[in-house]
PDB file of C-alpha atoms in Angstrom:
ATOM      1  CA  UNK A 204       8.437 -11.668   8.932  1.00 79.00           C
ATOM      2  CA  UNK A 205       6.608  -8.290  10.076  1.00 81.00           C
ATOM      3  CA  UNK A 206       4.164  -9.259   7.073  1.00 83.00           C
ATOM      4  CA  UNK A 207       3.167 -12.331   8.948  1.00 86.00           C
ATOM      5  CA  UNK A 208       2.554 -11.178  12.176  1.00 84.00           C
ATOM      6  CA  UNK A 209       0.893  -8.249  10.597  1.00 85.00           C
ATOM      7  CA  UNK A 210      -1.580 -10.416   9.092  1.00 85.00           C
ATOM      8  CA  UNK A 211      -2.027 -12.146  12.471  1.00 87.00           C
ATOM      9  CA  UNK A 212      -3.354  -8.851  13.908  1.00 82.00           C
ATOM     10  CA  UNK A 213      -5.475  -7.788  11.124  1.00 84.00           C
ATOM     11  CA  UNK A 214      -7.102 -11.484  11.260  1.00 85.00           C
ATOM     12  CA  UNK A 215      -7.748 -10.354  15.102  1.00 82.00           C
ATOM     13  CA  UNK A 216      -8.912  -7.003  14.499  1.00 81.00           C
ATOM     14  CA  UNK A 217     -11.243  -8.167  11.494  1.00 82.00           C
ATOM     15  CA  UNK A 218     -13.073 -10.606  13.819  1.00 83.00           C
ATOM     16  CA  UNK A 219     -14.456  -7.355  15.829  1.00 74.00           C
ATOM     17  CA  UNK A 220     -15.015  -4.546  13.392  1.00 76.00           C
ATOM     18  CA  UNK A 221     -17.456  -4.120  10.754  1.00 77.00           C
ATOM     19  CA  UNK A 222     -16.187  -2.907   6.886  1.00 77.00           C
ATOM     20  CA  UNK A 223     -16.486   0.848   8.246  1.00 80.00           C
ATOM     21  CA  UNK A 224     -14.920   0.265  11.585  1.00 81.00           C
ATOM     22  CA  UNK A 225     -12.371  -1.409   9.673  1.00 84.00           C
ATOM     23  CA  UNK A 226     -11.544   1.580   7.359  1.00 85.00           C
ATOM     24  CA  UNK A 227     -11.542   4.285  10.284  1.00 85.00           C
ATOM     25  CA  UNK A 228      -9.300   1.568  11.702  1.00 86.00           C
ATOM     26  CA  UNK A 229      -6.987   1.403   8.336  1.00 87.00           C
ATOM     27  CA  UNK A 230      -6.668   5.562   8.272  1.00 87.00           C
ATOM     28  CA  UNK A 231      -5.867   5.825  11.645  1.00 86.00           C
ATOM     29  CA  UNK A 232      -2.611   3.169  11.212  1.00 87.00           C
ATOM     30  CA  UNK A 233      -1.477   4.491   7.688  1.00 89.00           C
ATOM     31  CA  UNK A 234      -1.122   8.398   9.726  1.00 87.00           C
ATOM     32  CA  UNK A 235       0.901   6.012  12.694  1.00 88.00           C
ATOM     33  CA  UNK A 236       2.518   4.779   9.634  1.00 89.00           C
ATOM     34  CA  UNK A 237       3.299   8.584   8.787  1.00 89.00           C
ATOM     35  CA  UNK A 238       5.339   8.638  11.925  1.00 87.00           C
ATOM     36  CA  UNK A 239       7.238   6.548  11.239  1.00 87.00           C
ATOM     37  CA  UNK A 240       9.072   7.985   8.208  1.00 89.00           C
ATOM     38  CA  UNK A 241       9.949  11.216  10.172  1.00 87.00           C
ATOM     39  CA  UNK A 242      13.483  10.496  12.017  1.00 89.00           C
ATOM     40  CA  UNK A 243      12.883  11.774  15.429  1.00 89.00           C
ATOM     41  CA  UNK A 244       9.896  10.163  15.927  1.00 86.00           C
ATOM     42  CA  UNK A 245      12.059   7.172  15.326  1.00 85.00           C
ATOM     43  CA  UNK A 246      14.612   7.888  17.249  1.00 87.00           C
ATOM     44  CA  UNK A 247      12.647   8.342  20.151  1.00 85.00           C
ATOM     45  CA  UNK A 248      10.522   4.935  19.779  1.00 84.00           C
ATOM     46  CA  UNK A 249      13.351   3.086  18.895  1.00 85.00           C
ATOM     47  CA  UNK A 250      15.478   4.559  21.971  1.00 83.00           C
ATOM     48  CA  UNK A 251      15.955   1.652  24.769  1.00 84.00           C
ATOM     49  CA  UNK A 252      15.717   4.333  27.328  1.00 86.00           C
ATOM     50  CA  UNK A 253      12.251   5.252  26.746  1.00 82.00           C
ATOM     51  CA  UNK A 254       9.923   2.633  28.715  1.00 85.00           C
ATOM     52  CA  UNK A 255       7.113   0.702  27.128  1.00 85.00           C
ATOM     53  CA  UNK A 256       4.779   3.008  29.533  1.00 87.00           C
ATOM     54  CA  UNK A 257       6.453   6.291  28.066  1.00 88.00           C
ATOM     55  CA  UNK A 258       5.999   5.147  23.972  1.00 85.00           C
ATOM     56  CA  UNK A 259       2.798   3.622  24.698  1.00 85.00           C
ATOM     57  CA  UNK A 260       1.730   7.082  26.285  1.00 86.00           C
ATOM     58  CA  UNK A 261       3.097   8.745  22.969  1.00 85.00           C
ATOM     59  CA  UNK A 262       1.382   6.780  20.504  1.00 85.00           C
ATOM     60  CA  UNK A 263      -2.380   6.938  22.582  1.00 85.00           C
ATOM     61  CA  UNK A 264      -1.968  10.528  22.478  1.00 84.00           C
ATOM     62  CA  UNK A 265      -1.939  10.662  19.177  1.00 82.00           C
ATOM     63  CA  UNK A 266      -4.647   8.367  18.026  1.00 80.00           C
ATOM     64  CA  UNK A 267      -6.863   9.940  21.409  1.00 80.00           C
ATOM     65  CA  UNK A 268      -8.841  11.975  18.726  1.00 75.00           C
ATOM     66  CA  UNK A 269     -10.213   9.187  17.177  1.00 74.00           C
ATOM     67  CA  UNK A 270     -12.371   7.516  20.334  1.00 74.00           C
ATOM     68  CA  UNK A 271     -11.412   4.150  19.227  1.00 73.00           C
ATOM     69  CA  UNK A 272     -10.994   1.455  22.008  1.00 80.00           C
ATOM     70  CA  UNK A 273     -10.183  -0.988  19.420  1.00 79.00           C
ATOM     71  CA  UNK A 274      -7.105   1.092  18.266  1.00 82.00           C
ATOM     72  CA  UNK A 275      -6.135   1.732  21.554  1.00 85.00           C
ATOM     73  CA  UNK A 276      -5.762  -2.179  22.683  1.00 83.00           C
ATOM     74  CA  UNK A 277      -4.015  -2.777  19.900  1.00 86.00           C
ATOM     75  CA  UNK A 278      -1.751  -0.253  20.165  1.00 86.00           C
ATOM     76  CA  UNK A 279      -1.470  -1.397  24.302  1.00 87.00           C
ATOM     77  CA  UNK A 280      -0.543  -4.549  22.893  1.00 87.00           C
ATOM     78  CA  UNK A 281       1.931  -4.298  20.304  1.00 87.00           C
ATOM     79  CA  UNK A 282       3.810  -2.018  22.840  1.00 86.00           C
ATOM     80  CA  UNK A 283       3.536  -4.497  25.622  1.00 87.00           C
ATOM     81  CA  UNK A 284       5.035  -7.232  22.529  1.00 87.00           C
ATOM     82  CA  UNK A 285       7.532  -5.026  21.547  1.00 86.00           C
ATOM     83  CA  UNK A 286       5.926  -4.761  18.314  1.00 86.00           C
ATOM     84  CA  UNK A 287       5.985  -1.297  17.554  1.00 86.00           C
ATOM     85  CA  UNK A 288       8.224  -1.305  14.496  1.00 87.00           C
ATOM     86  CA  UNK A 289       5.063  -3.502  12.755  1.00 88.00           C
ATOM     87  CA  UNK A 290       2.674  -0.412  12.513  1.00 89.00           C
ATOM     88  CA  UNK A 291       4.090   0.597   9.375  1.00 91.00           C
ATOM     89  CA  UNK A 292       3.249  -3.421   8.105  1.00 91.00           C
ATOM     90  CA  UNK A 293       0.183  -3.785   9.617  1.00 90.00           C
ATOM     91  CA  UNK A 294      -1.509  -0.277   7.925  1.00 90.00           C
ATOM     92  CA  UNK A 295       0.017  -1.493   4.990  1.00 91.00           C
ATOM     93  CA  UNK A 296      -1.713  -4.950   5.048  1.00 91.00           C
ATOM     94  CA  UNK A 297      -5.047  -2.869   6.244  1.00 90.00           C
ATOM     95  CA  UNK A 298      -4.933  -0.739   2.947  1.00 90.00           C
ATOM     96  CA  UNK A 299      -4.987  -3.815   1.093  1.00 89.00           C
ATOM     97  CA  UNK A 300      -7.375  -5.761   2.709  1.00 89.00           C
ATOM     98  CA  UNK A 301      -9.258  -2.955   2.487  1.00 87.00           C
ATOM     99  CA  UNK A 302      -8.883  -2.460  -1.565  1.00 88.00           C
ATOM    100  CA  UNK A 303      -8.926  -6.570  -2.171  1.00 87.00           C
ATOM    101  CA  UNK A 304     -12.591  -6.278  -0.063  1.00 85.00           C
ATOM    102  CA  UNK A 305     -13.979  -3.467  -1.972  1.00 87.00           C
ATOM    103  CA  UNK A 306     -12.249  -4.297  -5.294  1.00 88.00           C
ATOM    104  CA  UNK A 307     -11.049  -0.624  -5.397  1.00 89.00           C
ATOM    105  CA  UNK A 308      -7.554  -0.581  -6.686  1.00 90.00           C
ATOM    106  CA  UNK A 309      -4.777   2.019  -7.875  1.00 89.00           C
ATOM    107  CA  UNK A 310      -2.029   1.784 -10.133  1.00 90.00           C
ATOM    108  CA  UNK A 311       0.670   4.106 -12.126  1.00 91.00           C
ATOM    109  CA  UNK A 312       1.193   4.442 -15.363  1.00 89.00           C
ATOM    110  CA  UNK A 313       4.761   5.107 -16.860  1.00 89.00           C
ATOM    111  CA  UNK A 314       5.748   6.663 -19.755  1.00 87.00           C
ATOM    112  CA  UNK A 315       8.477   8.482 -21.422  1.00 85.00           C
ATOM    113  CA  UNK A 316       6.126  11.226 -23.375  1.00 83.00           C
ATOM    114  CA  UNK A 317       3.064  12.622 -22.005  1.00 84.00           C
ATOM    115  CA  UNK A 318      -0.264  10.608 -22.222  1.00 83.00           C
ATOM    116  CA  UNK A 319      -4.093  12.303 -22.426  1.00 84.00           C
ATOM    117  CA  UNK A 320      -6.099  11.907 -19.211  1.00 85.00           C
ATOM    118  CA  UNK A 321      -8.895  10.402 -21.735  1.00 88.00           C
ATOM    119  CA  UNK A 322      -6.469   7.684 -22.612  1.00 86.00           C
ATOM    120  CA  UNK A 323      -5.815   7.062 -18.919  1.00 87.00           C
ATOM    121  CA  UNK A 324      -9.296   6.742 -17.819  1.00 89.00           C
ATOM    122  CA  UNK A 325      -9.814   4.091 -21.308  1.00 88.00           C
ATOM    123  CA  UNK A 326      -6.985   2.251 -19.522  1.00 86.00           C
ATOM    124  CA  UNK A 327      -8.608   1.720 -16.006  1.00 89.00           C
ATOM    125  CA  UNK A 328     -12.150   1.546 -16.995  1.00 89.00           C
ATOM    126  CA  UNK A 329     -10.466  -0.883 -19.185  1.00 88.00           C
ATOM    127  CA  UNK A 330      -8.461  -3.384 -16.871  1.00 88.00           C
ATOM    128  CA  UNK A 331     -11.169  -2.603 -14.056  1.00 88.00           C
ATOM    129  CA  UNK A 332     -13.598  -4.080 -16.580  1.00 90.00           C
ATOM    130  CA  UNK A 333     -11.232  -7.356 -16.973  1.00 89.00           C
ATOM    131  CA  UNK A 334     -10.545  -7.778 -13.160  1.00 88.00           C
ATOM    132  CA  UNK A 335     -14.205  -6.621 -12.204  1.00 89.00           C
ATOM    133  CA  UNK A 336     -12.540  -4.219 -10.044  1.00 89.00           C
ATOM    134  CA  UNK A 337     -12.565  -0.346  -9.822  1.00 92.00           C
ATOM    135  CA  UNK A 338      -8.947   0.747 -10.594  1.00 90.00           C
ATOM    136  CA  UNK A 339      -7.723   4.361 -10.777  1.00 90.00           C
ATOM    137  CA  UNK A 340      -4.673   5.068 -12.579  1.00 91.00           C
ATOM    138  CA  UNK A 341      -2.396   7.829 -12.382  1.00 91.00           C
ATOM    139  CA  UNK A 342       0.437   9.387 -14.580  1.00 91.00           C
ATOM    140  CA  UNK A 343       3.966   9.281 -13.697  1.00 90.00           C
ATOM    141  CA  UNK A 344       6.450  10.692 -16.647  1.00 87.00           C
ATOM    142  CA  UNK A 345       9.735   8.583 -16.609  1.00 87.00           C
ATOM    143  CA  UNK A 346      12.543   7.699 -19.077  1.00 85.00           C
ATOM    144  CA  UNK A 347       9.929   4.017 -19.880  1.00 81.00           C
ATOM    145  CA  UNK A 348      10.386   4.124 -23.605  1.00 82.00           C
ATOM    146  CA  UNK A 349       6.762   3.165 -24.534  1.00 81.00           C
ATOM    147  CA  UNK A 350       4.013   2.350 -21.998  1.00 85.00           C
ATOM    148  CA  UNK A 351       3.893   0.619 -18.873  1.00 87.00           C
ATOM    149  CA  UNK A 352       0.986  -0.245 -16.226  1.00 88.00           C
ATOM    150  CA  UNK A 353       1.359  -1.436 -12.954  1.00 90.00           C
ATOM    151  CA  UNK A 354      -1.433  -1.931 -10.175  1.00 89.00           C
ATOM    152  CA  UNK A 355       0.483  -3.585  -7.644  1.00 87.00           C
ATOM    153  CA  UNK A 356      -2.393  -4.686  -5.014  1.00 86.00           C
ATOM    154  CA  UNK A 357      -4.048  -6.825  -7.979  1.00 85.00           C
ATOM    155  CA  UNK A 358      -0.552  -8.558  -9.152  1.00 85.00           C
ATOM    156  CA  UNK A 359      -0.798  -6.733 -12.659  1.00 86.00           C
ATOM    157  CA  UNK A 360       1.872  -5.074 -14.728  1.00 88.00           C
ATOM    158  CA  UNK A 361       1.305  -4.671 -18.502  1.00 86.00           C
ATOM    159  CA  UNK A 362       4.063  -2.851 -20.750  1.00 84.00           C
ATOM    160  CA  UNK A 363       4.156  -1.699 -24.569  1.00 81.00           C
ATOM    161  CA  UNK A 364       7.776  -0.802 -25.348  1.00 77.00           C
ATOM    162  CA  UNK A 365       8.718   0.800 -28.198  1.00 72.00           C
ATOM    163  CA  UNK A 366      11.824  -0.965 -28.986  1.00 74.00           C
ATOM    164  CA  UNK A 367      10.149  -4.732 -28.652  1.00 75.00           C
ATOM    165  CA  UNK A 368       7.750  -3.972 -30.976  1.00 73.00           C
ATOM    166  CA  UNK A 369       9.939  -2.569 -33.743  1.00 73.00           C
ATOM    167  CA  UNK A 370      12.656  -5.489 -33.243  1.00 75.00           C
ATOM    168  CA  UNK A 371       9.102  -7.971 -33.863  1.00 75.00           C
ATOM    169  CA  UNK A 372       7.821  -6.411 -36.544  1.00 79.00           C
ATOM    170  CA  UNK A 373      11.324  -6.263 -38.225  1.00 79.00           C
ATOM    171  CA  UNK A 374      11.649 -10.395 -37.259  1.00 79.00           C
ATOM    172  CA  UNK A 375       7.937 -10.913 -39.053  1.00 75.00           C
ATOM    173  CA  UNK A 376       9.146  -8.862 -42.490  1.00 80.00           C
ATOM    174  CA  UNK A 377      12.239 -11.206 -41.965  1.00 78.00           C
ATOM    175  CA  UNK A 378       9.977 -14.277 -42.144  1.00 80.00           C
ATOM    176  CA  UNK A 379       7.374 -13.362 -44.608  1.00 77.00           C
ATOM    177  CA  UNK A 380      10.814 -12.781 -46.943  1.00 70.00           C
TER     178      UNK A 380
END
């Protein structure tokens, strides 16, 4: 639900910003977004004694820095709405917007052993070559045994696992018997 009416406000918000307005826009909701993971913030936006006045006063101080009027309605509005709890949603659907326009994506790569940085760059110049897109991949070690791809924003997850291919190559020397 907070996806949907998300979307609503970036649909708004796109109609008066230009592609760099809309990225200043996108960084200053993903540090809101920040916040909102620390538990006293919470508990202070979330507290039913606190008025609308008093939380929107908290959250125009900090995004005062950035100048933006644009940032500052918004922010008027989804307190007036009671909409707070969507800032999280909406920088989220920003950042992809944002990656989707400029076809700039990032993804994680899983494995059990370690893999070469070369071999990690042949993967994303790779897939960025088959999606037309620029993807950056990064590393993350698990207990994945084999390899395993995933760039969420683009829908894609590609995996090699070590066990699958052993129990295929076994059925094959099966059949060819």
């Amino acid at each position: 639900m907070e996806e949907l009416i998300a979307k609503r406000y970036l649909k708004a918000v796109k109609q008066g910003s230009n592609a760099e307005s809309m990225q200043s826009i996108a960084l200053i909701f993903s540090v809101l977004a920040e916040s909102f993971k620390n538990e006293r913030f919470n508990q202070i936006i979330n507290n039913p004694d606190v008025s609308k006045n008093q939380k929107s006063e908290i959250l125009l101080a900090a995004v005062k820095s950035a100048g933006s009027k644009d940032v500052e309605n918004l922010i008027k509005l989804l307190v007036e709405h009671n909409r707070i709890s969507i800032i999280p949603a909406i920088a989220e659907i920003m950042r992809k917007d944002i990656a989707k326009t400029n076809k700039s994506y990032s993804g994680i790569v899983y494995s059990d052993s370690d893999i070469d940085a070369k071999v990690i760059e042949g993967l994303s110049n790779g897939l960025g070559n088959r999606f037309d897109s620029k993807i950056s991949l990064k590393f993350i070690k698990n207990d994945f045994n084999g390899i395993k791809v995933d760039v969420e924003d683009l829908g894609v997850e590609i995996s090699f696992s070590k066990s699958r291919i052993n129990s295929q190559i076994i059925e094959h020397i099966a059949k060819a018997i």
